[in-house]
XYZ file of C-alpha atoms in Angstrom:
214
model
C 32.857 76.901 63.887
C 35.817 77.005 61.110
C 34.806 78.246 57.673
C 36.143 77.453 54.096
C 34.878 80.405 51.782
C 35.860 78.598 48.207
C 35.743 81.726 45.953
C 36.853 83.975 48.593
C 38.276 86.444 46.446
C 34.562 87.557 44.323
C 32.505 89.976 45.934
C 30.214 87.986 47.734
C 32.977 85.881 48.896
C 35.227 89.211 50.100
C 32.705 90.984 52.328
C 31.844 87.251 53.884
C 35.219 86.647 55.018
C 34.919 90.214 56.092
C 31.850 89.230 58.124
C 33.128 85.537 58.897
C 36.316 87.108 60.348
C 34.605 89.754 62.905
C 32.223 87.830 64.684
C 32.839 86.202 67.604
C 30.777 82.583 66.172
C 33.108 81.201 64.045
C 36.923 81.940 62.204
C 37.587 81.641 58.420
C 40.277 80.791 56.349
C 39.701 81.766 52.077
C 40.253 79.353 49.829
C 41.843 81.203 47.025
C 43.416 79.712 42.983
C 46.635 81.213 43.289
C 49.181 83.239 45.143
C 49.054 86.981 44.190
C 45.381 86.353 45.941
C 47.104 85.841 48.889
C 48.385 89.550 49.878
C 44.507 90.967 50.229
C 43.941 88.267 52.701
C 46.941 89.083 54.371
C 46.519 92.438 54.416
C 43.189 91.455 57.067
C 44.423 89.020 58.515
C 41.993 86.411 57.543
C 44.426 82.561 57.023
C 44.636 81.392 53.241
C 44.485 77.856 52.275
C 45.265 77.276 48.230
C 43.410 75.122 45.883
C 42.459 75.302 42.268
C 38.760 73.986 41.339
C 40.076 72.415 38.191
C 42.760 70.294 40.290
C 41.694 66.675 42.147
C 38.922 66.076 44.769
C 41.946 65.046 46.930
C 43.324 68.429 46.384
C 40.638 70.371 47.520
C 39.606 67.706 50.395
C 43.377 68.336 51.624
C 42.801 71.957 51.479
C 39.504 72.261 53.705
C 40.885 69.759 56.200
C 39.460 70.730 59.501
C 36.832 72.703 58.697
C 32.958 72.715 60.115
C 31.246 73.886 56.457
C 31.951 75.128 53.980
C 30.357 78.237 51.480
C 30.501 77.495 47.682
C 30.719 80.701 46.112
C 32.615 80.365 43.228
C 32.441 81.299 39.723
C 33.642 81.543 36.006
C 33.060 84.763 35.918
C 30.535 86.523 32.805
C 33.815 86.974 30.912
C 34.158 84.127 29.988
C 32.765 81.197 27.700
C 30.419 78.200 28.621
C 33.532 75.295 28.892
C 34.730 77.666 31.748
C 31.148 78.284 33.291
C 31.185 73.812 32.884
C 34.628 73.387 34.488
C 33.804 75.847 37.747
C 30.326 76.578 38.150
C 29.525 72.561 37.556
C 32.020 70.524 38.040
C 34.121 72.684 40.498
C 30.987 72.671 42.765
C 30.303 68.693 42.183
C 34.229 68.227 43.565
C 33.944 70.863 46.488
C 31.428 68.851 47.484
C 33.042 65.046 46.811
C 36.067 66.737 48.487
C 34.093 68.292 51.964
C 32.541 64.553 52.394
C 36.062 63.045 51.709
C 37.339 65.243 54.651
C 34.614 64.390 57.089
C 32.705 68.261 56.621
C 29.671 68.485 57.451
C 27.698 71.794 55.964
C 27.782 73.054 52.838
C 26.363 76.246 51.244
C 25.759 76.857 47.745
C 25.664 80.249 46.131
C 23.367 79.443 43.434
C 21.020 81.753 40.979
C 17.011 82.716 41.402
C 15.403 79.745 39.933
C 17.954 77.550 39.486
C 16.017 75.012 39.923
C 13.260 75.534 37.639
C 13.849 75.080 33.563
C 11.172 76.990 31.982
C 12.532 79.879 34.044
C 15.927 80.372 32.677
C 17.688 83.280 30.970
C 18.619 81.952 27.395
C 21.433 84.108 27.263
C 23.137 82.136 29.818
C 21.493 79.093 29.747
C 25.441 76.944 30.227
C 25.561 79.105 33.781
C 21.782 77.850 34.511
C 22.442 73.930 32.911
C 25.784 74.174 35.233
C 23.409 76.055 38.252
C 20.761 73.196 38.408
C 22.845 70.390 38.083
C 25.118 71.165 41.238
C 22.776 72.128 43.322
C 21.081 68.337 42.111
C 24.418 67.103 43.137
C 24.864 68.743 46.501
C 20.860 68.102 47.925
C 21.412 64.164 46.855
C 24.283 64.137 48.832
C 24.791 63.184 52.724
C 25.440 67.081 53.793
C 23.320 69.393 55.569
C 23.270 71.497 53.181
C 21.385 74.993 51.717
C 21.715 75.772 48.532
C 21.081 79.991 48.402
C 19.435 81.381 45.141
C 19.513 84.929 44.825
C 18.147 87.155 41.978
C 20.135 89.966 39.837
C 23.373 90.728 42.260
C 23.982 95.115 43.508
C 26.887 96.326 44.038
C 24.314 98.672 47.145
C 24.980 98.594 50.390
C 22.285 96.460 52.231
C 19.474 96.804 53.564
C 19.397 94.015 55.911
C 15.951 93.532 54.642
C 15.175 90.308 52.485
C 12.145 87.966 50.805
C 13.286 84.589 50.941
C 10.702 81.426 49.167
C 10.638 78.607 47.397
C 9.343 80.750 43.726
C 9.675 84.414 43.660
C 9.461 86.325 40.185
C 12.988 87.843 39.300
C 14.163 90.848 41.343
C 17.929 92.058 42.430
C 19.573 92.131 45.861
C 23.279 93.787 46.736
C 25.364 91.105 46.681
C 26.379 92.715 50.902
C 22.726 91.465 52.146
C 23.690 87.357 49.745
C 26.554 87.629 52.128
C 25.076 88.954 55.704
C 22.240 85.741 54.425
C 24.955 83.291 53.904
C 26.499 84.010 57.822
C 22.604 84.233 59.135
C 22.685 80.524 57.865
C 25.291 78.923 58.631
C 24.108 78.100 61.969
C 20.238 78.443 61.119
C 18.570 75.426 62.329
C 15.836 76.105 59.527
C 17.516 76.555 56.744
C 18.779 73.261 56.915
C 19.295 70.522 53.561
C 16.799 73.131 51.781
C 17.277 75.666 49.341
C 15.338 79.051 48.607
C 14.786 82.288 46.572
C 16.491 85.614 47.172
C 15.594 88.697 46.741
C 15.637 92.008 48.363
C 11.814 92.329 50.432
C 10.888 93.679 54.143
C 11.398 91.558 56.092
C 14.737 91.527 58.702
C 17.146 88.865 57.588
C 17.177 86.228 60.874
C 13.771 86.652 60.590
C 13.046 85.544 57.532
C 15.096 82.770 57.582
C 13.154 81.582 60.688
C 9.828 82.004 59.235
C 9.808 80.836 55.653
């Protein structure tokens, strides 16, 4: 499949792009927001498409045209305010879902946040972030797309273990970004993840086994 990674310049995005580039199963394009992000992807031999999540649905649809799958791993980042979170994590996600439907892309993987589906478990300090994730996820579920929603716990910049725990509801825990990227990669064609959502943290079960069995 040809996969477009939205948010490719982020930490999870860069790891995922590399996994896709090295695979025999898929090809990859990195969706970037501005031209100065292109140099990195050129250096590793990955094609880029230019689109801004604060732009129009038509612009995003044009950028992803021809793709067979989308991974949305974009985010406004912790240094921005609630306004940017709503514009990127919510409206940007919704516009990408609309663009995927418009462009005829069927497969859509969303990177969300642990317990985003349960309001009573949201972190009060970043409640606006959970609101954005919650409603973007709900919009995706109600779309025509073949979705998977991955809700990882606290993200670590550590080497992945390749072993995870997934379920509809999990207690708060952490997981390396490398393992999140590996879960996304494995989910692309894993039918047991189609039209399903799950919390994700580090655990004791190999990734592909966990995805097949949950």
